[in-house]
Amino acid sequence: MSEAPTCPICTMPEPLIADDGFECGTCGHEWIDEATDGIADVFDVNGKLLAPGDDVVIIKDLKLDGKSGGIKVGTKVKSIRLIPGDHPIQGKVDGRTVLIIADKVKKA
Ligand SMILES: [Zn+2]
């Protein structure tokens, strides 16, 4: 585990994990997690190194857990973020934040 962040507004530790970062359970402030510690290098299906802010293209249909629809092949995901975990690519598709496995994308 990396060091737990504190709320930038009220400085309370142990924020809740939200879709886009953290949410403070005390004052309700939400903020983006910009920490990059602990993130391994992420490579696309062709072995190219991905960096935050890159655009990627989906190469396989993806299903979204518990939600209707999914992400179609060829969908472009702009300005990705990289996060720790099994689904290291975070991006927005149709206004929804999605997490994607690295070998399901290629660098745009
Ligand atoms: Zn707070």
PDB file of N, CA and C and ligand atoms in Angstrom:
ATOM      1  N   MET A   1       0.851  -1.199   0.000  1.00  0.00           N
ATOM      2  CA  MET A   1       0.000   0.000   0.000  1.00  0.00           C
ATOM      3  C   MET A   1       0.884   1.246   0.000  1.00  0.00           C
ATOM      4  N   SER A   2       0.521   2.209  -0.802  1.00  0.00           N
ATOM      5  CA  SER A   2       1.229   3.470  -0.766  1.00  0.00           C
ATOM      6  C   SER A   2       0.678   4.305   0.383  1.00  0.00           C
ATOM      7  N   GLU A   3       1.379   5.338   0.661  1.00  0.00           N
ATOM      8  CA  GLU A   3       0.987   6.206   1.767  1.00  0.00           C
ATOM      9  C   GLU A   3      -0.406   6.784   1.509  1.00  0.00           C
ATOM     10  N   ALA A   4      -1.262   6.708   2.497  1.00  0.00           N
ATOM     11  CA  ALA A   4      -2.621   7.200   2.320  1.00  0.00           C
ATOM     12  C   ALA A   4      -2.614   8.718   2.202  1.00  0.00           C
ATOM     13  N   PRO A   5      -3.369   9.230   1.254  1.00  0.00           N
ATOM     14  CA  PRO A   5      -3.427  10.687   1.101  1.00  0.00           C
ATOM     15  C   PRO A   5      -4.318  11.306   2.168  1.00  0.00           C
ATOM     16  N   THR A   6      -4.182  12.572   2.304  1.00  0.00           N
ATOM     17  CA  THR A   6      -5.064  13.307   3.203  1.00  0.00           C
ATOM     18  C   THR A   6      -5.866  14.310   2.391  1.00  0.00           C
ATOM     19  N   CYS A   7      -7.027  14.664   2.921  1.00  0.00           N
ATOM     20  CA  CYS A   7      -7.889  15.614   2.224  1.00  0.00           C
ATOM     21  C   CYS A   7      -7.194  16.969   2.120  1.00  0.00           C
ATOM     22  N   PRO A   8      -7.122  17.530   0.909  1.00  0.00           N
ATOM     23  CA  PRO A   8      -6.460  18.831   0.753  1.00  0.00           C
ATOM     24  C   PRO A   8      -7.265  19.983   1.366  1.00  0.00           C
ATOM     25  N   ILE A   9      -8.505  19.748   1.691  1.00  0.00           N
ATOM     26  CA  ILE A   9      -9.324  20.820   2.261  1.00  0.00           C
ATOM     27  C   ILE A   9      -9.282  20.789   3.782  1.00  0.00           C
ATOM     28  N   CYS A  10      -9.630  19.641   4.364  1.00  0.00           N
ATOM     29  CA  CYS A  10      -9.718  19.592   5.831  1.00  0.00           C
ATOM     30  C   CYS A  10      -8.618  18.730   6.448  1.00  0.00           C
ATOM     31  N   THR A  11      -7.763  18.163   5.597  1.00  0.00           N
ATOM     32  CA  THR A  11      -6.586  17.377   6.003  1.00  0.00           C
ATOM     33  C   THR A  11      -6.918  16.094   6.761  1.00  0.00           C
ATOM     34  N   MET A  12      -8.172  15.631   6.671  1.00  0.00           N
ATOM     35  CA  MET A  12      -8.492  14.356   7.311  1.00  0.00           C
ATOM     36  C   MET A  12      -7.869  13.214   6.514  1.00  0.00           C
ATOM     37  N   PRO A  13      -7.281  12.229   7.184  1.00  0.00           N
ATOM     38  CA  PRO A  13      -6.706  11.089   6.474  1.00  0.00           C
ATOM     39  C   PRO A  13      -7.780  10.080   6.066  1.00  0.00           C
ATOM     40  N   GLU A  14      -7.331   9.074   5.312  1.00  0.00           N
ATOM     41  CA  GLU A  14      -8.172   7.949   4.923  1.00  0.00           C
ATOM     42  C   GLU A  14      -9.433   8.350   4.166  1.00  0.00           C
ATOM     43  N   PRO A  15      -9.255   8.976   3.026  1.00  0.00           N
ATOM     44  CA  PRO A  15     -10.412   9.320   2.201  1.00  0.00           C
ATOM     45  C   PRO A  15     -11.026   8.063   1.586  1.00  0.00           C
ATOM     46  N   LEU A  16     -12.255   8.188   1.133  1.00  0.00           N
ATOM     47  CA  LEU A  16     -12.907   7.101   0.409  1.00  0.00           C
ATOM     48  C   LEU A  16     -12.364   7.071  -1.007  1.00  0.00           C
ATOM     49  N   ILE A  17     -12.342   5.871  -1.601  1.00  0.00           N
ATOM     50  CA  ILE A  17     -11.922   5.747  -2.989  1.00  0.00           C
ATOM     51  C   ILE A  17     -13.127   6.036  -3.882  1.00  0.00           C
ATOM     52  N   ALA A  18     -12.990   7.002  -4.753  1.00  0.00           N
ATOM     53  CA  ALA A  18     -14.063   7.356  -5.680  1.00  0.00           C
ATOM     54  C   ALA A  18     -13.643   6.982  -7.095  1.00  0.00           C
ATOM     55  N   ASP A  19     -14.560   7.148  -8.032  1.00  0.00           N
ATOM     56  CA  ASP A  19     -14.289   6.765  -9.410  1.00  0.00           C
ATOM     57  C   ASP A  19     -13.036   7.435  -9.966  1.00  0.00           C
ATOM     58  N   ASP A  20     -12.882   8.706  -9.657  1.00  0.00           N
ATOM     59  CA  ASP A  20     -11.823   9.496 -10.271  1.00  0.00           C
ATOM     60  C   ASP A  20     -10.681   9.794  -9.325  1.00  0.00           C
ATOM     61  N   GLY A  21     -10.718   9.223  -8.139  1.00  0.00           N
ATOM     62  CA  GLY A  21      -9.655   9.514  -7.203  1.00  0.00           C
ATOM     63  C   GLY A  21     -10.129   9.266  -5.793  1.00  0.00           C
ATOM     64  N   PHE A  22     -10.304  10.333  -5.043  1.00  0.00           N
ATOM     65  CA  PHE A  22     -10.674  10.173  -3.641  1.00  0.00           C
ATOM     66  C   PHE A  22     -11.817  11.104  -3.274  1.00  0.00           C
ATOM     67  N   GLU A  23     -12.541  10.693  -2.259  1.00  0.00           N
ATOM     68  CA  GLU A  23     -13.592  11.539  -1.732  1.00  0.00           C
ATOM     69  C   GLU A  23     -13.428  11.570  -0.218  1.00  0.00           C
ATOM     70  N   CYS A  24     -13.432  12.764   0.337  1.00  0.00           N
ATOM     71  CA  CYS A  24     -13.274  12.911   1.778  1.00  0.00           C
ATOM     72  C   CYS A  24     -14.599  12.607   2.462  1.00  0.00           C
ATOM     73  N   GLY A  25     -14.544  11.668   3.432  1.00  0.00           N
ATOM     74  CA  GLY A  25     -15.761  11.320   4.152  1.00  0.00           C
ATOM     75  C   GLY A  25     -16.160  12.369   5.180  1.00  0.00           C
ATOM     76  N   THR A  26     -15.267  13.295   5.433  1.00  0.00           N
ATOM     77  CA  THR A  26     -15.543  14.306   6.458  1.00  0.00           C
ATOM     78  C   THR A  26     -16.187  15.556   5.863  1.00  0.00           C
ATOM     79  N   CYS A  27     -15.560  16.101   4.816  1.00  0.00           N
ATOM     80  CA  CYS A  27     -16.093  17.346   4.246  1.00  0.00           C
ATOM     81  C   CYS A  27     -16.709  17.130   2.868  1.00  0.00           C
ATOM     82  N   GLY A  28     -16.553  15.929   2.300  1.00  0.00           N
ATOM     83  CA  GLY A  28     -17.174  15.651   1.013  1.00  0.00           C
ATOM     84  C   GLY A  28     -16.377  16.111  -0.192  1.00  0.00           C
ATOM     85  N   HIS A  29     -15.221  16.677   0.040  1.00  0.00           N
ATOM     86  CA  HIS A  29     -14.395  17.140  -1.078  1.00  0.00           C
ATOM     87  C   HIS A  29     -13.917  15.949  -1.908  1.00  0.00           C
ATOM     88  N   GLU A  30     -13.963  16.092  -3.242  1.00  0.00           N
ATOM     89  CA  GLU A  30     -13.451  15.055  -4.137  1.00  0.00           C
ATOM     90  C   GLU A  30     -12.252  15.593  -4.879  1.00  0.00           C
ATOM     91  N   TRP A  31     -11.272  14.747  -5.078  1.00  0.00           N
ATOM     92  CA  TRP A  31     -10.111  15.181  -5.838  1.00  0.00           C
ATOM     93  C   TRP A  31      -9.505  14.024  -6.588  1.00  0.00           C
ATOM     94  N   ILE A  32      -8.721  14.389  -7.593  1.00  0.00           N
ATOM     95  CA  ILE A  32      -8.104  13.394  -8.458  1.00  0.00           C
ATOM     96  C   ILE A  32      -6.809  12.913  -7.833  1.00  0.00           C
ATOM     97  N   ASP A  33      -6.606  11.626  -7.895  1.00  0.00           N
ATOM     98  CA  ASP A  33      -5.368  11.059  -7.398  1.00  0.00           C
ATOM     99  C   ASP A  33      -4.290  11.209  -8.456  1.00  0.00           C
ATOM    100  N   GLU A  34      -3.354  12.095  -8.220  1.00  0.00           N
ATOM    101  CA  GLU A  34      -2.278  12.323  -9.192  1.00  0.00           C
ATOM    102  C   GLU A  34      -1.018  11.551  -8.843  1.00  0.00           C
ATOM    103  N   ALA A  35      -1.085  10.814  -7.754  1.00  0.00           N
ATOM    104  CA  ALA A  35       0.114  10.084  -7.345  1.00  0.00           C
ATOM    105  C   ALA A  35       0.462   9.026  -8.383  1.00  0.00           C
ATOM    106  N   THR A  36       1.719   8.874  -8.654  1.00  0.00           N
ATOM    107  CA  THR A  36       2.150   7.870  -9.626  1.00  0.00           C
ATOM    108  C   THR A  36       2.986   6.787  -8.967  1.00  0.00           C
ATOM    109  N   ASP A  37       3.197   6.883  -7.677  1.00  0.00           N
ATOM    110  CA  ASP A  37       4.011   5.886  -6.995  1.00  0.00           C
ATOM    111  C   ASP A  37       3.397   4.500  -7.131  1.00  0.00           C
ATOM    112  N   GLY A  38       4.238   3.502  -7.367  1.00  0.00           N
ATOM    113  CA  GLY A  38       3.752   2.140  -7.368  1.00  0.00           C
ATOM    114  C   GLY A  38       3.121   1.691  -8.661  1.00  0.00           C
ATOM    115  N   ILE A  39       3.123   2.544  -9.666  1.00  0.00           N
ATOM    116  CA  ILE A  39       2.537   2.148 -10.943  1.00  0.00           C
ATOM    117  C   ILE A  39       3.626   1.548 -11.818  1.00  0.00           C
ATOM    118  N   ALA A  40       3.397   0.316 -12.204  1.00  0.00           N
ATOM    119  CA  ALA A  40       4.354  -0.340 -13.086  1.00  0.00           C
ATOM    120  C   ALA A  40       4.214   0.232 -14.490  1.00  0.00           C
ATOM    121  N   ASP A  41       5.244   0.037 -15.311  1.00  0.00           N
ATOM    122  CA  ASP A  41       5.124   0.429 -16.706  1.00  0.00           C
ATOM    123  C   ASP A  41       3.974  -0.332 -17.341  1.00  0.00           C
ATOM    124  N   VAL A  42       3.213   0.349 -18.167  1.00  0.00           N
ATOM    125  CA  VAL A  42       2.068  -0.265 -18.835  1.00  0.00           C
ATOM    126  C   VAL A  42       2.332  -0.260 -20.329  1.00  0.00           C
ATOM    127  N   PHE A  43       2.192  -1.445 -20.928  1.00  0.00           N
ATOM    128  CA  PHE A  43       2.463  -1.580 -22.348  1.00  0.00           C
ATOM    129  C   PHE A  43       1.193  -1.979 -23.086  1.00  0.00           C
ATOM    130  N   ASP A  44       1.026  -1.452 -24.283  1.00  0.00           N
ATOM    131  CA  ASP A  44      -0.136  -1.828 -25.076  1.00  0.00           C
ATOM    132  C   ASP A  44       0.108  -3.193 -25.738  1.00  0.00           C
ATOM    133  N   VAL A  45      -0.837  -3.627 -26.562  1.00  0.00           N
ATOM    134  CA  VAL A  45      -0.776  -4.957 -27.153  1.00  0.00           C
ATOM    135  C   VAL A  45       0.451  -5.124 -28.044  1.00  0.00           C
ATOM    136  N   ASN A  46       0.975  -4.020 -28.550  1.00  0.00           N
ATOM    137  CA  ASN A  46       2.151  -4.076 -29.404  1.00  0.00           C
ATOM    138  C   ASN A  46       3.454  -3.871 -28.634  1.00  0.00           C
ATOM    139  N   GLY A  47       3.347  -3.772 -27.321  1.00  0.00           N
ATOM    140  CA  GLY A  47       4.535  -3.610 -26.510  1.00  0.00           C
ATOM    141  C   GLY A  47       5.030  -2.182 -26.406  1.00  0.00           C
ATOM    142  N   LYS A  48       4.180  -1.237 -26.819  1.00  0.00           N
ATOM    143  CA  LYS A  48       4.587   0.163 -26.695  1.00  0.00           C
ATOM    144  C   LYS A  48       4.252   0.677 -25.297  1.00  0.00           C
ATOM    145  N   LEU A  49       5.168   1.415 -24.761  1.00  0.00           N
ATOM    146  CA  LEU A  49       4.974   1.979 -23.426  1.00  0.00           C
ATOM    147  C   LEU A  49       3.905   3.073 -23.472  1.00  0.00           C
ATOM    148  N   LEU A  50       2.952   2.945 -22.564  1.00  0.00           N
ATOM    149  CA  LEU A  50       1.889   3.953 -22.477  1.00  0.00           C
ATOM    150  C   LEU A  50       2.215   4.945 -21.361  1.00  0.00           C
ATOM    151  N   ALA A  51       1.829   6.167 -21.600  1.00  0.00           N
ATOM    152  CA  ALA A  51       2.068   7.219 -20.617  1.00  0.00           C
ATOM    153  C   ALA A  51       0.758   7.946 -20.340  1.00  0.00           C
ATOM    154  N   PRO A  52       0.640   8.535 -19.168  1.00  0.00           N
ATOM    155  CA  PRO A  52      -0.569   9.316 -18.883  1.00  0.00           C
ATOM    156  C   PRO A  52      -0.756  10.406 -19.936  1.00  0.00           C
ATOM    157  N   GLY A  53      -1.991  10.561 -20.381  1.00  0.00           N
ATOM    158  CA  GLY A  53      -2.285  11.561 -21.406  1.00  0.00           C
ATOM    159  C   GLY A  53      -2.297  11.005 -22.812  1.00  0.00           C
ATOM    160  N   ASP A  54      -1.811   9.761 -22.982  1.00  0.00           N
ATOM    161  CA  ASP A  54      -1.859   9.140 -24.299  1.00  0.00           C
ATOM    162  C   ASP A  54      -3.300   8.858 -24.715  1.00  0.00           C
ATOM    163  N   ASP A  55      -3.505   8.763 -26.030  1.00  0.00           N
ATOM    164  CA  ASP A  55      -4.769   8.280 -26.567  1.00  0.00           C
ATOM    165  C   ASP A  55      -4.578   6.831 -26.981  1.00  0.00           C
ATOM    166  N   VAL A  56      -5.580   5.991 -26.685  1.00  0.00           N
ATOM    167  CA  VAL A  56      -5.502   4.588 -27.072  1.00  0.00           C
ATOM    168  C   VAL A  56      -6.779   4.198 -27.815  1.00  0.00           C
ATOM    169  N   VAL A  57      -6.688   3.109 -28.570  1.00  0.00           N
ATOM    170  CA  VAL A  57      -7.827   2.581 -29.304  1.00  0.00           C
ATOM    171  C   VAL A  57      -8.111   1.175 -28.799  1.00  0.00           C
ATOM    172  N   ILE A  58      -9.378   0.888 -28.541  1.00  0.00           N
ATOM    173  CA  ILE A  58      -9.788  -0.429 -28.071  1.00  0.00           C
ATOM    174  C   ILE A  58      -9.685  -1.434 -29.222  1.00  0.00           C
ATOM    175  N   ILE A  59      -9.075  -2.588 -28.960  1.00  0.00           N
ATOM    176  CA  ILE A  59      -8.912  -3.577 -30.027  1.00  0.00           C
ATOM    177  C   ILE A  59      -9.792  -4.801 -29.840  1.00  0.00           C
ATOM    178  N   LYS A  60     -10.480  -4.901 -28.719  1.00  0.00           N
ATOM    179  CA  LYS A  60     -11.423  -5.999 -28.514  1.00  0.00           C
ATOM    180  C   LYS A  60     -12.662  -5.442 -27.844  1.00  0.00           C
ATOM    181  N   ASP A  61     -13.823  -5.983 -28.197  1.00  0.00           N
ATOM    182  CA  ASP A  61     -15.033  -5.568 -27.505  1.00  0.00           C
ATOM    183  C   ASP A  61     -14.877  -5.816 -26.012  1.00  0.00           C
ATOM    184  N   LEU A  62     -15.270  -4.845 -25.243  1.00  0.00           N
ATOM    185  CA  LEU A  62     -15.182  -4.980 -23.795  1.00  0.00           C
ATOM    186  C   LEU A  62     -16.573  -4.933 -23.197  1.00  0.00           C
ATOM    187  N   LYS A  63     -16.777  -5.801 -22.222  1.00  0.00           N
ATOM    188  CA  LYS A  63     -18.027  -5.744 -21.476  1.00  0.00           C
ATOM    189  C   LYS A  63     -17.777  -4.977 -20.193  1.00  0.00           C
ATOM    190  N   LEU A  64     -18.757  -4.206 -19.801  1.00  0.00           N
ATOM    191  CA  LEU A  64     -18.646  -3.487 -18.538  1.00  0.00           C
ATOM    192  C   LEU A  64     -19.481  -4.226 -17.513  1.00  0.00           C
ATOM    193  N   ASP A  65     -18.872  -4.485 -16.378  1.00  0.00           N
ATOM    194  CA  ASP A  65     -19.548  -5.266 -15.341  1.00  0.00           C
ATOM    195  C   ASP A  65     -20.867  -4.634 -14.937  1.00  0.00           C
ATOM    196  N   GLY A  66     -21.917  -5.423 -15.016  1.00  0.00           N
ATOM    197  CA  GLY A  66     -23.193  -5.012 -14.470  1.00  0.00           C
ATOM    198  C   GLY A  66     -23.862  -3.854 -15.163  1.00  0.00           C
ATOM    199  N   LYS A  67     -23.347  -3.488 -16.327  1.00  0.00           N
ATOM    200  CA  LYS A  67     -23.964  -2.360 -17.025  1.00  0.00           C
ATOM    201  C   LYS A  67     -24.309  -2.796 -18.438  1.00  0.00           C
ATOM    202  N   SER A  68     -25.351  -2.239 -18.952  1.00  0.00           N
ATOM    203  CA  SER A  68     -25.717  -2.550 -20.322  1.00  0.00           C
ATOM    204  C   SER A  68     -24.707  -1.924 -21.262  1.00  0.00           C
ATOM    205  N   GLY A  69     -24.559  -2.550 -22.404  1.00  0.00           N
ATOM    206  CA  GLY A  69     -23.625  -2.023 -23.375  1.00  0.00           C
ATOM    207  C   GLY A  69     -22.210  -2.392 -23.023  1.00  0.00           C
ATOM    208  N   GLY A  70     -21.296  -1.783 -23.711  1.00  0.00           N
ATOM    209  CA  GLY A  70     -19.901  -2.072 -23.485  1.00  0.00           C
ATOM    210  C   GLY A  70     -19.094  -1.110 -24.318  1.00  0.00           C
ATOM    211  N   ILE A  71     -17.871  -1.495 -24.548  1.00  0.00           N
ATOM    212  CA  ILE A  71     -17.008  -0.653 -25.365  1.00  0.00           C
ATOM    213  C   ILE A  71     -16.667  -1.419 -26.629  1.00  0.00           C
ATOM    214  N   LYS A  72     -16.932  -0.798 -27.755  1.00  0.00           N
ATOM    215  CA  LYS A  72     -16.738  -1.467 -29.037  1.00  0.00           C
ATOM    216  C   LYS A  72     -15.298  -1.333 -29.536  1.00  0.00           C
ATOM    217  N   VAL A  73     -14.913  -2.322 -30.334  1.00  0.00           N
ATOM    218  CA  VAL A  73     -13.632  -2.252 -31.028  1.00  0.00           C
ATOM    219  C   VAL A  73     -13.545  -0.930 -31.797  1.00  0.00           C
ATOM    220  N   GLY A  74     -12.398  -0.309 -31.735  1.00  0.00           N
ATOM    221  CA  GLY A  74     -12.196   0.925 -32.479  1.00  0.00           C
ATOM    222  C   GLY A  74     -12.519   2.178 -31.696  1.00  0.00           C
ATOM    223  N   THR A  75     -13.092   1.990 -30.518  1.00  0.00           N
ATOM    224  CA  THR A  75     -13.380   3.160 -29.687  1.00  0.00           C
ATOM    225  C   THR A  75     -12.077   3.804 -29.242  1.00  0.00           C
ATOM    226  N   LYS A  76     -12.019   5.115 -29.396  1.00  0.00           N
ATOM    227  CA  LYS A  76     -10.822   5.832 -28.976  1.00  0.00           C
ATOM    228  C   LYS A  76     -11.024   6.357 -27.563  1.00  0.00           C
ATOM    229  N   VAL A  77     -10.035   6.126 -26.745  1.00  0.00           N
ATOM    230  CA  VAL A  77     -10.078   6.628 -25.371  1.00  0.00           C
ATOM    231  C   VAL A  77      -8.975   7.667 -25.255  1.00  0.00           C
ATOM    232  N   LYS A  78      -9.387   8.905 -25.038  1.00  0.00           N
ATOM    233  CA  LYS A  78      -8.427  10.000 -25.048  1.00  0.00           C
ATOM    234  C   LYS A  78      -7.888  10.294 -23.659  1.00  0.00           C
ATOM    235  N   SER A  79      -6.642  10.694 -23.661  1.00  0.00           N
ATOM    236  CA  SER A  79      -6.015  11.212 -22.446  1.00  0.00           C
ATOM    237  C   SER A  79      -6.178  10.265 -21.260  1.00  0.00           C
ATOM    238  N   ILE A  80      -5.617   9.079 -21.430  1.00  0.00           N
ATOM    239  CA  ILE A  80      -5.747   8.061 -20.391  1.00  0.00           C
ATOM    240  C   ILE A  80      -4.965   8.438 -19.139  1.00  0.00           C
ATOM    241  N   ARG A  81      -5.348   7.790 -18.045  1.00  0.00           N
ATOM    242  CA  ARG A  81      -4.557   7.849 -16.827  1.00  0.00           C
ATOM    243  C   ARG A  81      -4.115   6.434 -16.504  1.00  0.00           C
ATOM    244  N   LEU A  82      -3.031   6.311 -15.784  1.00  0.00           N
ATOM    245  CA  LEU A  82      -2.521   4.998 -15.405  1.00  0.00           C
ATOM    246  C   LEU A  82      -2.632   4.852 -13.904  1.00  0.00           C
ATOM    247  N   ILE A  83      -3.173   3.711 -13.493  1.00  0.00           N
ATOM    248  CA  ILE A  83      -3.393   3.471 -12.073  1.00  0.00           C
ATOM    249  C   ILE A  83      -2.880   2.083 -11.715  1.00  0.00           C
ATOM    250  N   PRO A  84      -2.594   1.832 -10.450  1.00  0.00           N
ATOM    251  CA  PRO A  84      -2.154   0.495 -10.053  1.00  0.00           C
ATOM    252  C   PRO A  84      -3.299  -0.507 -10.175  1.00  0.00           C
ATOM    253  N   GLY A  85      -2.969  -1.761 -10.398  1.00  0.00           N
ATOM    254  CA  GLY A  85      -3.998  -2.792 -10.402  1.00  0.00           C
ATOM    255  C   GLY A  85      -4.038  -3.574 -11.697  1.00  0.00           C
ATOM    256  N   ASP A  86      -5.002  -4.493 -11.783  1.00  0.00           N
ATOM    257  CA  ASP A  86      -5.123  -5.375 -12.938  1.00  0.00           C
ATOM    258  C   ASP A  86      -5.623  -4.642 -14.179  1.00  0.00           C
ATOM    259  N   HIS A  87      -6.323  -3.543 -13.996  1.00  0.00           N
ATOM    260  CA  HIS A  87      -6.857  -2.750 -15.098  1.00  0.00           C
ATOM    261  C   HIS A  87      -6.203  -1.377 -15.035  1.00  0.00           C
ATOM    262  N   PRO A  88      -4.971  -1.285 -15.536  1.00  0.00           N
ATOM    263  CA  PRO A  88      -4.170  -0.089 -15.248  1.00  0.00           C
ATOM    264  C   PRO A  88      -4.521   1.147 -16.071  1.00  0.00           C
ATOM    265  N   ILE A  89      -5.371   0.975 -17.080  1.00  0.00           N
ATOM    266  CA  ILE A  89      -5.684   2.118 -17.934  1.00  0.00           C
ATOM    267  C   ILE A  89      -7.053   2.671 -17.556  1.00  0.00           C
ATOM    268  N   GLN A  90      -7.077   3.924 -17.191  1.00  0.00           N
ATOM    269  CA  GLN A  90      -8.344   4.559 -16.849  1.00  0.00           C
ATOM    270  C   GLN A  90      -8.619   5.661 -17.867  1.00  0.00           C
ATOM    271  N   GLY A  91      -9.837   5.643 -18.385  1.00  0.00           N
ATOM    272  CA  GLY A  91     -10.195   6.664 -19.353  1.00  0.00           C
ATOM    273  C   GLY A  91     -11.687   6.883 -19.336  1.00  0.00           C
ATOM    274  N   LYS A  92     -12.126   7.828 -20.151  1.00  0.00           N
ATOM    275  CA  LYS A  92     -13.554   8.102 -20.219  1.00  0.00           C
ATOM    276  C   LYS A  92     -14.100   7.711 -21.582  1.00  0.00           C
ATOM    277  N   VAL A  93     -15.209   6.949 -21.560  1.00  0.00           N
ATOM    278  CA  VAL A  93     -15.899   6.569 -22.780  1.00  0.00           C
ATOM    279  C   VAL A  93     -17.342   6.994 -22.613  1.00  0.00           C
ATOM    280  N   ASP A  94     -17.812   7.825 -23.513  1.00  0.00           N
ATOM    281  CA  ASP A  94     -19.179   8.330 -23.413  1.00  0.00           C
ATOM    282  C   ASP A  94     -19.468   8.933 -22.037  1.00  0.00           C
ATOM    283  N   GLY A  95     -18.479   9.603 -21.501  1.00  0.00           N
ATOM    284  CA  GLY A  95     -18.677  10.276 -20.225  1.00  0.00           C
ATOM    285  C   GLY A  95     -18.571   9.379 -19.014  1.00  0.00           C
ATOM    286  N   ARG A  96     -18.337   8.075 -19.268  1.00  0.00           N
ATOM    287  CA  ARG A  96     -18.206   7.127 -18.165  1.00  0.00           C
ATOM    288  C   ARG A  96     -16.745   6.822 -17.924  1.00  0.00           C
ATOM    289  N   THR A  97     -16.365   6.757 -16.693  1.00  0.00           N
ATOM    290  CA  THR A  97     -15.003   6.359 -16.380  1.00  0.00           C
ATOM    291  C   THR A  97     -14.899   4.848 -16.446  1.00  0.00           C
ATOM    292  N   VAL A  98     -13.947   4.366 -17.213  1.00  0.00           N
ATOM    293  CA  VAL A  98     -13.774   2.925 -17.369  1.00  0.00           C
ATOM    294  C   VAL A  98     -12.332   2.544 -17.074  1.00  0.00           C
ATOM    295  N   LEU A  99     -12.169   1.299 -16.650  1.00  0.00           N
ATOM    296  CA  LEU A  99     -10.846   0.740 -16.411  1.00  0.00           C
ATOM    297  C   LEU A  99     -10.614  -0.381 -17.413  1.00  0.00           C
ATOM    298  N   ILE A 100      -9.452  -0.383 -18.015  1.00  0.00           N
ATOM    299  CA  ILE A 100      -9.207  -1.279 -19.145  1.00  0.00           C
ATOM    300  C   ILE A 100      -7.904  -2.028 -18.930  1.00  0.00           C
ATOM    301  N   ILE A 101      -7.916  -3.304 -19.317  1.00  0.00           N
ATOM    302  CA  ILE A 101      -6.694  -4.105 -19.290  1.00  0.00           C
ATOM    303  C   ILE A 101      -5.784  -3.666 -20.434  1.00  0.00           C
ATOM    304  N   ALA A 102      -4.486  -3.632 -20.155  1.00  0.00           N
ATOM    305  CA  ALA A 102      -3.545  -3.038 -21.103  1.00  0.00           C
ATOM    306  C   ALA A 102      -3.509  -3.754 -22.449  1.00  0.00           C
ATOM    307  N   ASP A 103      -3.700  -5.075 -22.460  1.00  0.00           N
ATOM    308  CA  ASP A 103      -3.579  -5.773 -23.737  1.00  0.00           C
ATOM    309  C   ASP A 103      -4.869  -5.724 -24.562  1.00  0.00           C
ATOM    310  N   LYS A 104      -5.806  -4.923 -24.145  1.00  0.00           N
ATOM    311  CA  LYS A 104      -7.026  -4.700 -24.928  1.00  0.00           C
ATOM    312  C   LYS A 104      -6.960  -3.387 -25.712  1.00  0.00           C
ATOM    313  N   VAL A 105      -5.814  -2.744 -25.673  1.00  0.00           N
ATOM    314  CA  VAL A 105      -5.695  -1.453 -26.358  1.00  0.00           C
ATOM    315  C   VAL A 105      -4.409  -1.387 -27.163  1.00  0.00           C
ATOM    316  N   LYS A 106      -4.420  -0.480 -28.125  1.00  0.00           N
ATOM    317  CA  LYS A 106      -3.154  -0.103 -28.773  1.00  0.00           C
ATOM    318  C   LYS A 106      -3.061   1.403 -28.753  1.00  0.00           C
ATOM    319  N   LYS A 107      -1.845   1.871 -28.745  1.00  0.00           N
ATOM    320  CA  LYS A 107      -1.605   3.299 -28.709  1.00  0.00           C
ATOM    321  C   LYS A 107      -2.108   3.930 -29.990  1.00  0.00           C
ATOM    322  N   ALA A 108      -2.840   5.038 -29.863  1.00  0.00           N
ATOM    323  CA  ALA A 108      -3.425   5.689 -31.031  1.00  0.00           C
ATOM    324  C   ALA A 108      -2.366   6.493 -31.777  1.00  0.00           C
TER     325      ALA A 108
HETATM  326 ZN    ZN B   1     -12.094  16.846   3.721  1.00  0.00          ZN
END
